[in-house]
Amino acid sequence: MVKILSAIGIAGGVAAFAALFITGDVFGLPGSEKYRIYATFNRAMGFFLLLQVCSLISFSMQYRSRIGRIANLSLYVAVVGWLGMAAGTAAEFWLYSDLSYGEQNMRQVAFGVFSLSGLLVGVGLLVLGVDLFRSRFLPRGISIAIMAYLAFDILFFLTVGIFLAPALWAILIGATTLPVYAGRFKAADTVVDREV
């Protein structure tokens, strides 16, 4: 099951990255041809985000008994946030796609859910990465990369697109549960649970 979920999460990341590369996150106003492409792209992204969360679930299944309570809790926070991003995107473009921009409406609420959920993911992964770095459970480079999600998510949010960081980190986190990597990480009895 871990391998299957990991593969699904990685596939969701690769699909989102490919969509970003091929179509691009091109904005258009409702009613325009650009908006039709934009809405279709975002509807697909809601589905891809749902697939990507499988990377975090596979990570939890693979390592939950070998990492501390702080890491497990932060991982659950990140999962909830990722599901919130998927739900916010799906709601905006499946339920409220006909509503206009720039007004207080349910479309704005849906985007707010996406944005706050993304922040929740960032905080969860930051705490997870710090805890994994301190425990030396994963190679330091992977722990640092997990920590860096929040910074890159904000950077990409302001520059190239809001879906790039989730796509790349879903691939990274999913890859850590694959057999080629998982067997190299620290054994369960060497990780000490820590209190806050």
CSV table of C-alpha atoms in Angstrom, one decimal:
chain,number,residue,atom,x,y,z
A,1,MET,CA,0.0,0.0,0.0
A,2,VAL,CA,2.9,2.4,0.8
A,3,LYS,CA,4.4,1.9,-2.7
A,4,ILE,CA,1.0,2.3,-4.4
A,5,LEU,CA,0.2,5.6,-2.5
A,6,SER,CA,3.7,6.9,-3.1
A,7,ALA,CA,3.4,6.2,-6.8
A,8,ILE,CA,0.0,7.9,-6.9
A,9,GLY,CA,1.4,11.0,-5.1
A,10,ILE,CA,4.4,11.2,-7.4
A,11,ALA,CA,2.2,10.8,-10.5
A,12,GLY,CA,0.0,13.7,-9.2
A,13,GLY,CA,3.1,15.8,-8.9
A,14,VAL,CA,4.4,14.9,-12.3
A,15,ALA,CA,1.0,15.5,-13.9
A,16,ALA,CA,0.7,18.9,-12.3
A,17,PHE,CA,4.3,19.8,-13.3
A,18,ALA,CA,3.5,18.7,-16.9
A,19,ALA,CA,0.3,20.7,-17.0
A,20,LEU,CA,2.2,23.8,-15.7
A,21,PHE,CA,4.8,23.3,-18.4
A,22,ILE,CA,2.4,22.6,-21.2
A,23,THR,CA,-0.5,24.9,-20.5
A,24,GLY,CA,0.8,27.3,-17.9
A,25,ASP,CA,-1.2,29.0,-15.2
A,26,VAL,CA,-2.7,31.5,-17.7
A,27,PHE,CA,-5.4,33.8,-16.2
A,28,GLY,CA,-8.4,34.9,-18.1
A,29,LEU,CA,-11.7,36.7,-17.1
A,30,PRO,CA,-14.9,34.6,-17.0
A,31,GLY,CA,-16.5,34.4,-20.4
A,32,SER,CA,-13.3,34.5,-22.4
A,33,GLU,CA,-11.5,31.7,-24.2
A,34,LYS,CA,-8.5,32.2,-21.9
A,35,TYR,CA,-10.8,31.6,-18.9
A,36,ARG,CA,-12.0,28.3,-20.4
A,37,ILE,CA,-8.5,27.1,-20.5
A,38,TYR,CA,-7.7,28.6,-17.1
A,39,ALA,CA,-10.8,26.9,-15.5
A,40,THR,CA,-10.0,23.6,-17.1
A,41,PHE,CA,-6.4,23.8,-15.9
A,42,ASN,CA,-7.5,24.6,-12.3
A,43,ARG,CA,-10.1,21.9,-12.3
A,44,ALA,CA,-7.4,19.4,-13.2
A,45,MET,CA,-5.1,20.9,-10.5
A,46,GLY,CA,-7.7,20.2,-7.8
A,47,PHE,CA,-7.6,16.5,-8.8
A,48,PHE,CA,-3.8,16.5,-9.0
A,49,LEU,CA,-3.6,18.0,-5.5
A,50,LEU,CA,-5.8,15.2,-4.2
A,51,LEU,CA,-3.4,12.7,-5.8
A,52,GLN,CA,-0.4,14.5,-4.4
A,53,VAL,CA,-1.6,14.1,-0.8
A,54,CYS,CA,-1.0,10.4,-1.2
A,55,SER,CA,2.8,11.1,-0.9
A,56,LEU,CA,2.3,12.5,2.6
A,57,ILE,CA,0.0,9.6,3.5
A,58,SER,CA,2.6,7.1,2.2
A,59,PHE,CA,5.3,8.9,4.2
A,60,SER,CA,3.2,8.6,7.3
A,61,MET,CA,2.5,5.0,6.8
A,62,GLN,CA,6.1,4.1,6.1
A,63,TYR,CA,7.7,6.1,9.0
A,64,ARG,CA,5.1,6.9,11.7
A,65,SER,CA,6.4,4.3,14.1
A,66,ARG,CA,10.0,5.6,13.6
A,67,ILE,CA,9.6,9.3,13.9
A,68,GLY,CA,8.7,11.4,17.0
A,69,ARG,CA,5.3,12.7,18.0
A,70,ILE,CA,6.1,16.2,16.8
A,71,ALA,CA,7.0,14.9,13.3
A,72,ASN,CA,3.8,12.8,13.2
A,73,LEU,CA,1.6,15.7,14.3
A,74,SER,CA,3.2,18.2,11.8
A,75,LEU,CA,2.7,15.6,9.1
A,76,TYR,CA,-1.0,15.3,9.9
A,77,VAL,CA,-1.2,19.1,9.8
A,78,ALA,CA,0.3,19.1,6.4
A,79,VAL,CA,-2.1,16.4,5.2
A,80,VAL,CA,-5.1,18.4,6.3
A,81,GLY,CA,-3.6,21.5,4.7
A,82,TRP,CA,-3.0,19.6,1.4
A,83,LEU,CA,-6.6,18.3,1.4
A,84,GLY,CA,-7.8,21.9,2.0
A,85,MET,CA,-5.8,23.1,-1.0
A,86,ALA,CA,-7.5,20.5,-3.2
A,87,ALA,CA,-10.9,21.3,-1.7
A,88,GLY,CA,-10.4,25.1,-2.2
A,89,THR,CA,-9.3,24.7,-5.8
A,90,ALA,CA,-12.1,22.3,-6.6
A,91,ALA,CA,-14.8,24.5,-5.0
A,92,GLU,CA,-13.6,27.6,-6.8
A,93,PHE,CA,-13.6,26.1,-10.3
A,94,TRP,CA,-16.3,23.4,-10.0
A,95,LEU,CA,-18.8,25.1,-7.8
A,96,TYR,CA,-18.2,28.9,-8.2
A,97,SER,CA,-16.6,29.2,-11.6
A,98,ASP,CA,-19.4,31.5,-12.8
A,99,LEU,CA,-18.9,34.1,-10.0
A,100,SER,CA,-16.9,37.2,-10.8
A,101,TYR,CA,-13.5,38.2,-9.4
A,102,GLY,CA,-12.9,41.2,-7.3
A,103,GLU,CA,-16.1,40.8,-5.2
A,104,GLN,CA,-16.9,39.3,-1.8
A,105,ASN,CA,-18.4,36.0,-2.9
A,106,MET,CA,-17.9,32.2,-2.4
A,107,ARG,CA,-15.2,32.2,-5.1
A,108,GLN,CA,-13.1,34.5,-2.9
A,109,VAL,CA,-13.9,32.2,0.1
A,110,ALA,CA,-12.7,29.1,-1.9
A,111,PHE,CA,-9.5,30.9,-2.8
A,112,GLY,CA,-9.0,31.9,0.8
A,113,VAL,CA,-9.4,28.3,1.8
A,114,PHE,CA,-6.7,27.3,-0.7
A,115,SER,CA,-4.4,30.1,0.5
A,116,LEU,CA,-4.8,29.4,4.2
A,117,SER,CA,-4.5,25.6,3.6
A,118,GLY,CA,-1.2,26.2,1.7
A,119,LEU,CA,0.1,28.1,4.6
A,120,LEU,CA,-0.9,25.3,6.9
A,121,VAL,CA,1.0,22.8,4.6
A,122,GLY,CA,4.1,25.1,4.8
A,123,VAL,CA,4.1,25.3,8.6
A,124,GLY,CA,3.5,21.6,8.9
A,125,LEU,CA,6.4,20.8,6.6
A,126,LEU,CA,8.6,23.3,8.2
A,127,VAL,CA,8.1,21.7,11.7
A,128,LEU,CA,8.4,18.2,10.1
A,129,GLY,CA,11.7,19.1,8.4
A,130,VAL,CA,13.2,20.7,11.5
A,131,ASP,CA,12.2,17.7,13.6
A,132,LEU,CA,13.6,15.2,11.0
A,133,PHE,CA,16.8,17.3,10.8
A,134,ARG,CA,17.3,17.3,14.5
A,135,SER,CA,16.7,13.5,14.8
A,136,ARG,CA,18.9,12.8,11.7
A,137,PHE,CA,16.3,10.2,10.6
A,138,LEU,CA,16.5,11.3,7.0
A,139,PRO,CA,19.6,12.5,5.2
A,140,ARG,CA,20.1,16.2,6.1
A,141,GLY,CA,19.6,17.4,2.5
A,142,ILE,CA,16.1,15.9,2.4
A,143,SER,CA,15.2,17.3,5.8
A,144,ILE,CA,16.3,20.8,4.6
A,145,ALA,CA,14.3,20.4,1.4
A,146,ILE,CA,11.2,19.6,3.4
A,147,MET,CA,11.8,22.6,5.6
A,148,ALA,CA,12.2,24.8,2.6
A,149,TYR,CA,8.7,24.2,1.2
A,150,LEU,CA,7.2,27.2,2.9
A,151,ALA,CA,9.8,29.6,1.5
A,152,PHE,CA,9.6,28.2,-2.0
A,153,ASP,CA,5.8,28.1,-1.9
A,154,ILE,CA,5.7,31.8,-1.1
A,155,LEU,CA,8.3,32.5,-3.8
A,156,PHE,CA,6.5,30.5,-6.5
A,157,PHE,CA,3.1,31.9,-5.4
A,158,LEU,CA,4.4,35.4,-6.2
A,159,THR,CA,6.2,34.5,-9.4
A,160,VAL,CA,5.7,31.4,-11.5
A,161,GLY,CA,2.5,29.8,-10.1
A,162,ILE,CA,0.7,28.6,-7.0
A,163,PHE,CA,0.8,24.9,-7.9
A,164,LEU,CA,4.6,24.4,-8.6
A,165,ALA,CA,5.7,23.9,-5.0
A,166,PRO,CA,3.1,21.3,-4.2
A,167,ALA,CA,3.9,19.4,-7.4
A,168,LEU,CA,7.7,19.3,-6.7
A,169,TRP,CA,7.4,18.5,-3.0
A,170,ALA,CA,4.9,15.7,-3.6
A,171,ILE,CA,7.5,14.1,-5.9
A,172,LEU,CA,10.2,14.6,-3.3
A,173,ILE,CA,8.2,13.3,-0.3
A,174,GLY,CA,6.8,10.4,-2.3
A,175,ALA,CA,10.3,9.4,-3.4
A,176,THR,CA,11.5,9.1,0.2
A,177,THR,CA,9.2,6.1,0.7
A,178,LEU,CA,10.4,4.2,-2.3
A,179,PRO,CA,12.4,1.0,-1.4
A,180,VAL,CA,15.6,2.4,-3.0
A,181,TYR,CA,15.6,5.2,-0.3
A,182,ALA,CA,13.5,3.8,2.6
A,183,GLY,CA,15.9,1.0,3.5
A,184,ARG,CA,18.8,3.5,4.0
A,185,PHE,CA,17.1,5.6,6.7
A,186,LYS,CA,17.7,5.2,10.4
A,187,ALA,CA,16.2,2.2,12.2
A,188,ALA,CA,13.2,2.6,14.5
A,189,ASP,CA,15.1,2.1,17.8
A,190,THR,CA,17.5,4.9,17.2
A,191,VAL,CA,14.9,7.7,17.0
A,192,VAL,CA,14.1,9.2,20.3
A,193,ASP,CA,10.8,10.8,20.9
A,194,ARG,CA,11.0,14.4,22.2
A,195,GLU,CA,8.7,16.6,24.1
A,196,VAL,CA,8.2,20.3,23.0
